[in-house]
Amino acid sequence: SITSQIRKYMELPNEEEPTLATITDINKLKDQDFFKKAKNGDKVLIYAKARKAILYRPSGNKVIEFAPLILGVNQQSQNQIQETKIAIYNGSKKVGLTNEIEKQISDFKNIKIVSKENAKKNNYNETIIVDLTGKNEELTKQISEKINGKITKEIPKEETVSEADILIIAAK
């Protein structure tokens, strides 16, 4: 019934049921911007897939706050987001290619180059990028566009990677 009330005022995601929570102790939430105007008894609707959160006050039939949802990141630790570790391999005979690639991607935030070395082969036809953890799809896509690389699902058989999240095998 809460979603039907809110639908009178705004579009809600149709493809998922929200998680509903009731605020019972506002003092525990006061330091978070989203809850600054909240009161005990207010409802929070969380749409995880759509990444939206809505603060609703049933007593006044009002939407108090609406915000994009950042899942898995504590508000206080947003400044300490973990870096994505990147390994850059030179898959060509061109000297200094790993340094060139590093410069090209240096403007991406929260990345750390953990390895720059020669690939096992030096005759790759194209630059390839592999999201080794499967958790960096968007960053992998952005890097691919920046360095004109092809995204692949698996690393070539002859290559090995130890501690990286993303592998770039450069070929130019």
Tab-separated table of N, CA and C in Angstrom, residues 12 28 36 38 49 60-61 70 74-75 82 93 119-120 122 131-132 135 162 169:
chain	number	residue	atom	x	y	z
A	12	LEU	N	7.868	4.878	-9.988
A	12	LEU	CA	8.672	3.920	-9.245
A	12	LEU	C	9.083	2.800	-10.188
A	28	LYS	N	20.395	6.928	15.556
A	28	LYS	CA	21.448	6.114	14.939
A	28	LYS	C	21.732	6.548	13.506
A	36	LYS	N	18.572	13.268	7.416
A	36	LYS	CA	18.554	14.522	8.189
A	36	LYS	C	17.139	14.977	8.564
A	38	ALA	N	14.467	12.912	8.612
A	38	ALA	CA	13.674	11.734	8.970
A	38	ALA	C	13.191	11.785	10.413
A	49	LYS	N	18.089	-2.988	-7.506
A	49	LYS	CA	18.438	-3.060	-8.934
A	49	LYS	C	18.427	-1.682	-9.575
A	60	GLY	N	2.207	11.998	7.109
A	60	GLY	CA	1.896	13.185	6.318
A	60	GLY	C	1.695	12.878	4.850
A	61	ASN	N	1.790	11.575	4.492
A	61	ASN	CA	1.671	11.144	3.106
A	61	ASN	C	2.617	11.945	2.203
A	70	ILE	N	23.992	3.833	-3.295
A	70	ILE	CA	25.324	3.289	-3.496
A	70	ILE	C	25.420	2.066	-2.605
A	74	ASN	N	29.900	2.036	2.693
A	74	ASN	CA	29.497	2.763	3.890
A	74	ASN	C	29.721	4.254	3.643
A	75	GLN	N	28.798	5.093	4.055
A	75	GLN	CA	28.926	6.527	3.841
A	75	GLN	C	30.262	7.064	4.351
A	82	GLN	N	38.230	1.027	-2.364
A	82	GLN	CA	39.377	0.196	-2.717
A	82	GLN	C	39.785	0.409	-4.166
A	93	LYS	N	56.665	-5.998	-29.693
A	93	LYS	CA	58.119	-5.795	-29.634
A	93	LYS	C	58.458	-4.333	-29.360
A	119	ALA	N	54.576	-9.647	-21.926
A	119	ALA	CA	53.721	-10.827	-22.046
A	119	ALA	C	54.602	-12.001	-22.484
A	120	LYS	N	54.091	-13.201	-22.335
A	120	LYS	CA	54.837	-14.400	-22.747
A	120	LYS	C	55.068	-14.402	-24.263
A	122	ASN	N	55.123	-11.916	-27.867
A	122	ASN	CA	55.279	-10.513	-28.256
A	122	ASN	C	54.695	-10.250	-29.643
A	131	ASP	N	38.648	-8.458	-17.554
A	131	ASP	CA	38.172	-8.218	-16.185
A	131	ASP	C	38.317	-9.547	-15.448
A	132	LEU	N	39.411	-9.692	-14.725
A	132	LEU	CA	39.742	-10.985	-14.108
A	132	LEU	C	38.791	-11.379	-12.988
A	135	LYS	N	34.127	-8.066	-11.682
A	135	LYS	CA	33.486	-7.008	-10.883
A	135	LYS	C	33.753	-5.608	-11.429
A	162	SER	N	48.871	-12.632	-11.216
A	162	SER	CA	48.756	-12.976	-9.804
A	162	SER	C	47.734	-12.121	-9.064
A	169	ILE	N	46.755	-6.486	-22.071
A	169	ILE	CA	47.872	-6.930	-22.895
A	169	ILE	C	47.910	-6.002	-24.104
